[in-house]
Amino acid sequence: MENVWDYPYVMLENIGQYVGKKVVIKGWLRKMRSSGKILFLQMRDGTSTIQAVVVKAEIPEEEFQVAKKLTQESSFEIVGLVREESRSACGYELSVEHLRLISGSVDYPITPKEHGVDFLMDVRHLWLRSMRQHAILRIRAEIMRSICEWLDGNGFLRVDSPILTPSACEGTSTLFETDYFDDKAYLTQSGQLYGEASAMAFGKIYCFGPTFRAEKSKTRRHLTEFWMVEPEMAFTDLDGCLEVQEQMISHVVANVLKNRQPELKTLGRDLAKLECIKAPFPRLSYDEAVELLQKAGQEFTWGDDFGAPHETIIGQSFDRPVFVHHYPCSCKAFYMKPEPDRPEVCRSADLLAPEGYGEITGGSQRIDDLALLESRIKENGLPLEAYQWYLDLRRYGSVPHSGFGLGIERTVAWICGIEHVREAIPYARTMGRLNP
Ligand code: 4AD
Ligand code: MG
């Protein structure tokens, strides 16, 4: 080759197709080990990491001097020969023939020593380059892709809901307010109300986007900005809604197991805990859940909402996610349909993940009767005018319908087996953090 830099530019995830060939790789230095005349560069390109071996005698001297001075996270490119190497994690190694610095990196703040999480969150824009964050965010992408794949393949149309809204969906205490010209607007807490309108237009739909809650909670499960997928189905009751959830989630877990083995390994995830996630999921009424808690020695009064410790106890009693259904109306949102024969409870269900991860979905059958919905809006102290468009859905061909919202970050945290949702989203927003 006339110009050595004309060899094909290859991404490391595809390196296996180039064994015995020369390629160009562009990336960053994770770290370097040196034995004087040989340099071992851990090079990452975003898709994977490989060891690139630089032998002093085998590359031009000035290029060897450049290689020797590479610092952590310098960007550089190489021409190298791809070799199979059974001792390497990726199965391959590169013999470097040429090397060029692209740009240096001085005093990279994340060193191989241990750092506290607060510091790492302060440098989240750099922390994303680490192996662990790669594993988590690749699994997140697989989860989101698999959700869409399942819904698209099962008759759901993606119809997104707006982010700027004039009214509340999930109570007024967690609204982020913003000026909207001469008016006020709120960041959406849930796309559901618009999802219901879309379902009346298209039958089965889902919206998928960021949602916002001014949560004053500093727990490992709460973000102020999180992503939610919200399917909504016309002519579907609560049972039908639960079946969709268990099918969709089983599909997602199976895909992660199939397509993201190396990432699960990086995270040290216990695979047996995921392999048993198969539909059907157990169903427990709220009444039965209260009994379970009381038997476990918890003081709990019928009518209260579950807190995180309660959800943990219930979730840990099963090896797969468990639906808790028919909560008291008093602890649920205004739009949930009361059970006709027992109006103090509603056709609602939360799905609690195993291993103490708590609620990952919330859903219900919706009130389809105009008068009842009007009175529930008033009882909840919400302004009736703002919901006139929503009430139209009960004025013009109302039908039984149901839906749910699945929180992406909690699902990612559970499937990855990580402690806290802040690592399950690229740039976490919490009560105490808006940066970077
Ligand atoms: O249970 P939630 O509040 O339900 C709704 O918003 C319904 N409108 C959804 C629907 O029926 N279309 O929220 C749904 C899910 C929760 O189960 C949880 O996984 C996630 O959203 N979630 C949060 N995730 C991270 N941080 C928060 N502050 C969250 N609040 C809810
Ligand atoms: Mg909920």
PDB file of N, CA, C and O in Angstrom, residues 326-376:
ATOM      1  N   HIS A 326     -55.459  -4.144  42.348  1.00  0.00           N
ATOM      2  CA  HIS A 326     -56.590  -3.699  43.160  1.00  0.00           C
ATOM      3  C   HIS A 326     -56.168  -2.962  44.431  1.00  0.00           C
ATOM      4  O   HIS A 326     -56.489  -3.368  45.543  1.00  0.00           O
ATOM      5  N   TYR A 327     -55.442  -1.879  44.236  1.00  0.00           N
ATOM      6  CA  TYR A 327     -55.090  -0.981  45.346  1.00  0.00           C
ATOM      7  C   TYR A 327     -56.329  -0.184  45.760  1.00  0.00           C
ATOM      8  O   TYR A 327     -57.247   0.004  44.944  1.00  0.00           O
ATOM      9  N   PRO A 328     -56.305   0.328  46.983  1.00  0.00           N
ATOM     10  CA  PRO A 328     -57.382   1.253  47.379  1.00  0.00           C
ATOM     11  C   PRO A 328     -57.347   2.481  46.463  1.00  0.00           C
ATOM     12  O   PRO A 328     -56.264   2.980  46.142  1.00  0.00           O
ATOM     13  N   CYS A 329     -58.539   2.966  46.060  1.00  0.00           N
ATOM     14  CA  CYS A 329     -58.597   4.149  45.198  1.00  0.00           C
ATOM     15  C   CYS A 329     -57.886   5.334  45.849  1.00  0.00           C
ATOM     16  O   CYS A 329     -57.300   6.171  45.171  1.00  0.00           O
ATOM     17  N   SER A 330     -57.948   5.370  47.190  1.00  0.00           N
ATOM     18  CA  SER A 330     -57.414   6.537  47.902  1.00  0.00           C
ATOM     19  C   SER A 330     -55.914   6.723  47.687  1.00  0.00           C
ATOM     20  O   SER A 330     -55.413   7.828  47.818  1.00  0.00           O
ATOM     21  N   CYS A 331     -55.171   5.650  47.383  1.00  0.00           N
ATOM     22  CA  CYS A 331     -53.732   5.875  47.166  1.00  0.00           C
ATOM     23  C   CYS A 331     -53.348   5.843  45.696  1.00  0.00           C
ATOM     24  O   CYS A 331     -52.170   5.743  45.366  1.00  0.00           O
ATOM     25  N   LYS A 332     -54.332   5.959  44.801  1.00  0.00           N
ATOM     26  CA  LYS A 332     -53.995   5.918  43.376  1.00  0.00           C
ATOM     27  C   LYS A 332     -54.557   7.131  42.625  1.00  0.00           C
ATOM     28  O   LYS A 332     -55.335   7.905  43.174  1.00  0.00           O
ATOM     29  N   ALA A 333     -54.178   7.255  41.363  1.00  0.00           N
ATOM     30  CA  ALA A 333     -54.522   8.440  40.569  1.00  0.00           C
ATOM     31  C   ALA A 333     -56.019   8.490  40.234  1.00  0.00           C
ATOM     32  O   ALA A 333     -56.717   7.473  40.259  1.00  0.00           O
ATOM     33  N   PHE A 334     -56.472   9.694  39.884  1.00  0.00           N
ATOM     34  CA  PHE A 334     -57.903   9.971  39.716  1.00  0.00           C
ATOM     35  C   PHE A 334     -58.551   9.187  38.579  1.00  0.00           C
ATOM     36  O   PHE A 334     -59.741   8.924  38.585  1.00  0.00           O
ATOM     37  N   TYR A 335     -57.749   8.752  37.582  1.00  0.00           N
ATOM     38  CA  TYR A 335     -58.330   8.175  36.363  1.00  0.00           C
ATOM     39  C   TYR A 335     -58.539   6.663  36.445  1.00  0.00           C
ATOM     40  O   TYR A 335     -58.996   6.042  35.504  1.00  0.00           O
ATOM     41  N   MET A 336     -58.162   6.031  37.577  1.00  0.00           N
ATOM     42  CA  MET A 336     -58.227   4.566  37.633  1.00  0.00           C
ATOM     43  C   MET A 336     -59.655   4.100  37.920  1.00  0.00           C
ATOM     44  O   MET A 336     -60.349   4.672  38.745  1.00  0.00           O
ATOM     45  N   LYS A 337     -60.042   3.043  37.249  1.00  0.00           N
ATOM     46  CA  LYS A 337     -61.444   2.593  37.321  1.00  0.00           C
ATOM     47  C   LYS A 337     -61.720   1.850  38.625  1.00  0.00           C
ATOM     48  O   LYS A 337     -61.094   0.817  38.901  1.00  0.00           O
ATOM     49  N   PRO A 338     -62.694   2.342  39.417  1.00  0.00           N
ATOM     50  CA  PRO A 338     -63.063   1.598  40.630  1.00  0.00           C
ATOM     51  C   PRO A 338     -63.673   0.250  40.237  1.00  0.00           C
ATOM     52  O   PRO A 338     -64.316   0.136  39.192  1.00  0.00           O
ATOM     53  N   GLU A 339     -63.470  -0.756  41.073  1.00  0.00           N
ATOM     54  CA  GLU A 339     -64.042  -2.081  40.810  1.00  0.00           C
ATOM     55  C   GLU A 339     -65.550  -1.980  41.074  1.00  0.00           C
ATOM     56  O   GLU A 339     -65.949  -1.641  42.188  1.00  0.00           O
ATOM     57  N   PRO A 340     -66.399  -2.256  40.068  1.00  0.00           N
ATOM     58  CA  PRO A 340     -67.838  -1.996  40.223  1.00  0.00           C
ATOM     59  C   PRO A 340     -68.447  -2.614  41.493  1.00  0.00           C
ATOM     60  O   PRO A 340     -69.234  -1.960  42.179  1.00  0.00           O
ATOM     61  N   ASP A 341     -68.061  -3.848  41.835  1.00  0.00           N
ATOM     62  CA  ASP A 341     -68.658  -4.488  43.011  1.00  0.00           C
ATOM     63  C   ASP A 341     -67.992  -4.104  44.315  1.00  0.00           C
ATOM     64  O   ASP A 341     -68.433  -4.525  45.393  1.00  0.00           O
ATOM     65  N   ARG A 342     -66.906  -3.369  44.226  1.00  0.00           N
ATOM     66  CA  ARG A 342     -66.164  -3.031  45.447  1.00  0.00           C
ATOM     67  C   ARG A 342     -65.431  -1.708  45.219  1.00  0.00           C
ATOM     68  O   ARG A 342     -64.221  -1.674  45.040  1.00  0.00           O
ATOM     69  N   PRO A 343     -66.210  -0.610  45.160  1.00  0.00           N
ATOM     70  CA  PRO A 343     -65.675   0.661  44.657  1.00  0.00           C
ATOM     71  C   PRO A 343     -64.563   1.294  45.493  1.00  0.00           C
ATOM     72  O   PRO A 343     -64.006   2.298  45.065  1.00  0.00           O
ATOM     73  N   GLU A 344     -64.230   0.735  46.653  1.00  0.00           N
ATOM     74  CA  GLU A 344     -63.113   1.323  47.412  1.00  0.00           C
ATOM     75  C   GLU A 344     -61.748   0.906  46.848  1.00  0.00           C
ATOM     76  O   GLU A 344     -60.732   1.483  47.192  1.00  0.00           O
ATOM     77  N   VAL A 345     -61.745  -0.123  45.983  1.00  0.00           N
ATOM     78  CA  VAL A 345     -60.480  -0.492  45.326  1.00  0.00           C
ATOM     79  C   VAL A 345     -60.611  -0.265  43.814  1.00  0.00           C
ATOM     80  O   VAL A 345     -61.720  -0.179  43.284  1.00  0.00           O
ATOM     81  N   CYS A 346     -59.484  -0.131  43.138  1.00  0.00           N
ATOM     82  CA  CYS A 346     -59.543   0.160  41.701  1.00  0.00           C
ATOM     83  C   CYS A 346     -58.786  -0.885  40.889  1.00  0.00           C
ATOM     84  O   CYS A 346     -57.944  -1.613  41.413  1.00  0.00           O
ATOM     85  N   ARG A 347     -59.090  -0.914  39.593  1.00  0.00           N
ATOM     86  CA  ARG A 347     -58.433  -1.864  38.679  1.00  0.00           C
ATOM     87  C   ARG A 347     -57.050  -1.337  38.299  1.00  0.00           C
ATOM     88  O   ARG A 347     -56.809  -0.889  37.189  1.00  0.00           O
ATOM     89  N   SER A 348     -56.174  -1.393  39.279  1.00  0.00           N
ATOM     90  CA  SER A 348     -54.821  -0.885  39.084  1.00  0.00           C
ATOM     91  C   SER A 348     -53.861  -2.025  39.349  1.00  0.00           C
ATOM     92  O   SER A 348     -54.218  -3.006  39.990  1.00  0.00           O
ATOM     93  N   ALA A 349     -52.651  -1.913  38.843  1.00  0.00           N
ATOM     94  CA  ALA A 349     -51.629  -2.892  39.196  1.00  0.00           C
ATOM     95  C   ALA A 349     -50.254  -2.251  39.081  1.00  0.00           C
ATOM     96  O   ALA A 349     -49.975  -1.517  38.126  1.00  0.00           O
ATOM     97  N   ASP A 350     -49.435  -2.515  40.062  1.00  0.00           N
ATOM     98  CA  ASP A 350     -48.021  -2.159  39.986  1.00  0.00           C
ATOM     99  C   ASP A 350     -47.257  -3.455  39.794  1.00  0.00           C
ATOM    100  O   ASP A 350     -47.640  -4.486  40.337  1.00  0.00           O
ATOM    101  N   LEU A 351     -46.183  -3.391  39.049  1.00  0.00           N
ATOM    102  CA  LEU A 351     -45.322  -4.566  38.914  1.00  0.00           C
ATOM    103  C   LEU A 351     -44.064  -4.332  39.744  1.00  0.00           C
ATOM    104  O   LEU A 351     -43.349  -3.344  39.521  1.00  0.00           O
ATOM    105  N   LEU A 352     -43.835  -5.226  40.707  1.00  0.00           N
ATOM    106  CA  LEU A 352     -42.665  -5.092  41.584  1.00  0.00           C
ATOM    107  C   LEU A 352     -41.589  -6.069  41.128  1.00  0.00           C
ATOM    108  O   LEU A 352     -41.833  -7.264  40.987  1.00  0.00           O
ATOM    109  N   ALA A 353     -40.397  -5.539  40.922  1.00  0.00           N
ATOM    110  CA  ALA A 353     -39.293  -6.385  40.450  1.00  0.00           C
ATOM    111  C   ALA A 353     -38.743  -7.220  41.599  1.00  0.00           C
ATOM    112  O   ALA A 353     -38.866  -6.843  42.759  1.00  0.00           O
ATOM    113  N   PRO A 354     -38.123  -8.358  41.278  1.00  0.00           N
ATOM    114  CA  PRO A 354     -37.514  -9.169  42.340  1.00  0.00           C
ATOM    115  C   PRO A 354     -36.233  -8.515  42.878  1.00  0.00           C
ATOM    116  O   PRO A 354     -35.824  -7.458  42.397  1.00  0.00           O
ATOM    117  N   GLU A 355     -35.626  -9.159  43.856  1.00  0.00           N
ATOM    118  CA  GLU A 355     -34.341  -8.740  44.424  1.00  0.00           C
ATOM    119  C   GLU A 355     -34.377  -7.339  45.039  1.00  0.00           C
ATOM    120  O   GLU A 355     -33.365  -6.648  45.116  1.00  0.00           O
ATOM    121  N   GLY A 356     -35.584  -6.911  45.421  1.00  0.00           N
ATOM    122  CA  GLY A 356     -35.665  -5.636  46.143  1.00  0.00           C
ATOM    123  C   GLY A 356     -35.623  -4.391  45.281  1.00  0.00           C
ATOM    124  O   GLY A 356     -35.392  -3.300  45.790  1.00  0.00           O
ATOM    125  N   TYR A 357     -35.858  -4.526  43.973  1.00  0.00           N
ATOM    126  CA  TYR A 357     -35.800  -3.338  43.107  1.00  0.00           C
ATOM    127  C   TYR A 357     -37.080  -2.499  43.121  1.00  0.00           C
ATOM    128  O   TYR A 357     -37.099  -1.380  42.621  1.00  0.00           O
ATOM    129  N   GLY A 358     -38.163  -3.049  43.665  1.00  0.00           N
ATOM    130  CA  GLY A 358     -39.390  -2.258  43.795  1.00  0.00           C
ATOM    131  C   GLY A 358     -40.138  -2.082  42.489  1.00  0.00           C
ATOM    132  O   GLY A 358     -39.896  -2.783  41.499  1.00  0.00           O
ATOM    133  N   GLU A 359     -41.036  -1.085  42.504  1.00  0.00           N
ATOM    134  CA  GLU A 359     -41.976  -0.883  41.390  1.00  0.00           C
ATOM    135  C   GLU A 359     -41.268  -0.529  40.082  1.00  0.00           C
ATOM    136  O   GLU A 359     -40.506   0.417  40.028  1.00  0.00           O
ATOM    137  N   ILE A 360     -41.558  -1.275  39.032  1.00  0.00           N
ATOM    138  CA  ILE A 360     -41.026  -0.901  37.715  1.00  0.00           C
ATOM    139  C   ILE A 360     -42.127  -0.473  36.745  1.00  0.00           C
ATOM    140  O   ILE A 360     -41.855   0.231  35.789  1.00  0.00           O
ATOM    141  N   THR A 361     -43.361  -0.939  36.965  1.00  0.00           N
ATOM    142  CA  THR A 361     -44.458  -0.400  36.146  1.00  0.00           C
ATOM    143  C   THR A 361     -45.637  -0.033  37.044  1.00  0.00           C
ATOM    144  O   THR A 361     -45.818  -0.596  38.122  1.00  0.00           O
ATOM    145  N   GLY A 362     -46.423   0.910  36.545  1.00  0.00           N
ATOM    146  CA  GLY A 362     -47.699   1.240  37.180  1.00  0.00           C
ATOM    147  C   GLY A 362     -48.724   1.325  36.078  1.00  0.00           C
ATOM    148  O   GLY A 362     -48.449   1.913  35.033  1.00  0.00           O
ATOM    149  N   GLY A 363     -49.877   0.719  36.291  1.00  0.00           N
ATOM    150  CA  GLY A 363     -50.880   0.774  35.230  1.00  0.00           C
ATOM    151  C   GLY A 363     -52.271   0.563  35.782  1.00  0.00           C
ATOM    152  O   GLY A 363     -52.450   0.313  36.978  1.00  0.00           O
ATOM    153  N   SER A 364     -53.258   0.661  34.899  1.00  0.00           N
ATOM    154  CA  SER A 364     -54.639   0.470  35.343  1.00  0.00           C
ATOM    155  C   SER A 364     -55.575   0.377  34.149  1.00  0.00           C
ATOM    156  O   SER A 364     -55.211   0.741  33.027  1.00  0.00           O
ATOM    157  N   GLN A 365     -56.781  -0.080  34.456  1.00  0.00           N
ATOM    158  CA  GLN A 365     -57.897   0.168  33.547  1.00  0.00           C
ATOM    159  C   GLN A 365     -58.365   1.588  33.861  1.00  0.00           C
ATOM    160  O   GLN A 365     -58.310   2.025  35.022  1.00  0.00           O
ATOM    161  N   ARG A 366     -58.789   2.333  32.840  1.00  0.00           N
ATOM    162  CA  ARG A 366     -59.163   3.732  33.042  1.00  0.00           C
ATOM    163  C   ARG A 366     -60.665   3.873  33.236  1.00  0.00           C
ATOM    164  O   ARG A 366     -61.448   3.055  32.711  1.00  0.00           O
ATOM    165  N   ILE A 367     -61.066   4.915  33.924  1.00  0.00           N
ATOM    166  CA  ILE A 367     -62.506   5.200  34.033  1.00  0.00           C
ATOM    167  C   ILE A 367     -63.024   5.555  32.638  1.00  0.00           C
ATOM    168  O   ILE A 367     -62.445   6.421  31.976  1.00  0.00           O
ATOM    169  N   ASP A 368     -64.086   4.859  32.199  1.00  0.00           N
ATOM    170  CA  ASP A 368     -64.610   5.189  30.865  1.00  0.00           C
ATOM    171  C   ASP A 368     -65.945   5.928  30.925  1.00  0.00           C
ATOM    172  O   ASP A 368     -66.478   6.346  29.900  1.00  0.00           O
ATOM    173  N   ASP A 369     -66.459   6.133  32.141  1.00  0.00           N
ATOM    174  CA  ASP A 369     -67.744   6.809  32.307  1.00  0.00           C
ATOM    175  C   ASP A 369     -67.532   8.302  32.559  1.00  0.00           C
ATOM    176  O   ASP A 369     -66.772   8.688  33.455  1.00  0.00           O
ATOM    177  N   LEU A 370     -68.208   9.131  31.783  1.00  0.00           N
ATOM    178  CA  LEU A 370     -68.008  10.584  31.855  1.00  0.00           C
ATOM    179  C   LEU A 370     -68.306  11.159  33.241  1.00  0.00           C
ATOM    180  O   LEU A 370     -67.470  11.863  33.826  1.00  0.00           O
ATOM    181  N   ALA A 371     -69.483  10.824  33.780  1.00  0.00           N
ATOM    182  CA  ALA A 371     -69.887  11.440  35.054  1.00  0.00           C
ATOM    183  C   ALA A 371     -68.932  11.039  36.170  1.00  0.00           C
ATOM    184  O   ALA A 371     -68.526  11.867  36.996  1.00  0.00           O
ATOM    185  N   LEU A 372     -68.561   9.774  36.196  1.00  0.00           N
ATOM    186  CA  LEU A 372     -67.658   9.297  37.250  1.00  0.00           C
ATOM    187  C   LEU A 372     -66.293   9.979  37.145  1.00  0.00           C
ATOM    188  O   LEU A 372     -65.712  10.415  38.144  1.00  0.00           O
ATOM    189  N   LEU A 373     -65.805  10.107  35.927  1.00  0.00           N
ATOM    190  CA  LEU A 373     -64.490  10.730  35.739  1.00  0.00           C
ATOM    191  C   LEU A 373     -64.526  12.200  36.166  1.00  0.00           C
ATOM    192  O   LEU A 373     -63.617  12.692  36.846  1.00  0.00           O
ATOM    193  N   GLU A 374     -65.623  12.882  35.810  1.00  0.00           N
ATOM    194  CA  GLU A 374     -65.775  14.285  36.236  1.00  0.00           C
ATOM    195  C   GLU A 374     -65.736  14.396  37.754  1.00  0.00           C
ATOM    196  O   GLU A 374     -65.052  15.258  38.307  1.00  0.00           O
ATOM    197  N   SER A 375     -66.445  13.499  38.412  1.00  0.00           N
ATOM    198  CA  SER A 375     -66.487  13.632  39.876  1.00  0.00           C
ATOM    199  C   SER A 375     -65.125  13.282  40.488  1.00  0.00           C
ATOM    200  O   SER A 375     -64.718  13.900  41.465  1.00  0.00           O
ATOM    201  N   ARG A 376     -64.403  12.349  39.905  1.00  0.00           N
ATOM    202  CA  ARG A 376     -63.064  12.010  40.433  1.00  0.00           C
ATOM    203  C   ARG A 376     -62.089  13.186  40.234  1.00  0.00           C
ATOM    204  O   ARG A 376     -61.240  13.436  41.083  1.00  0.00           O
TER     205      ARG A 376
END
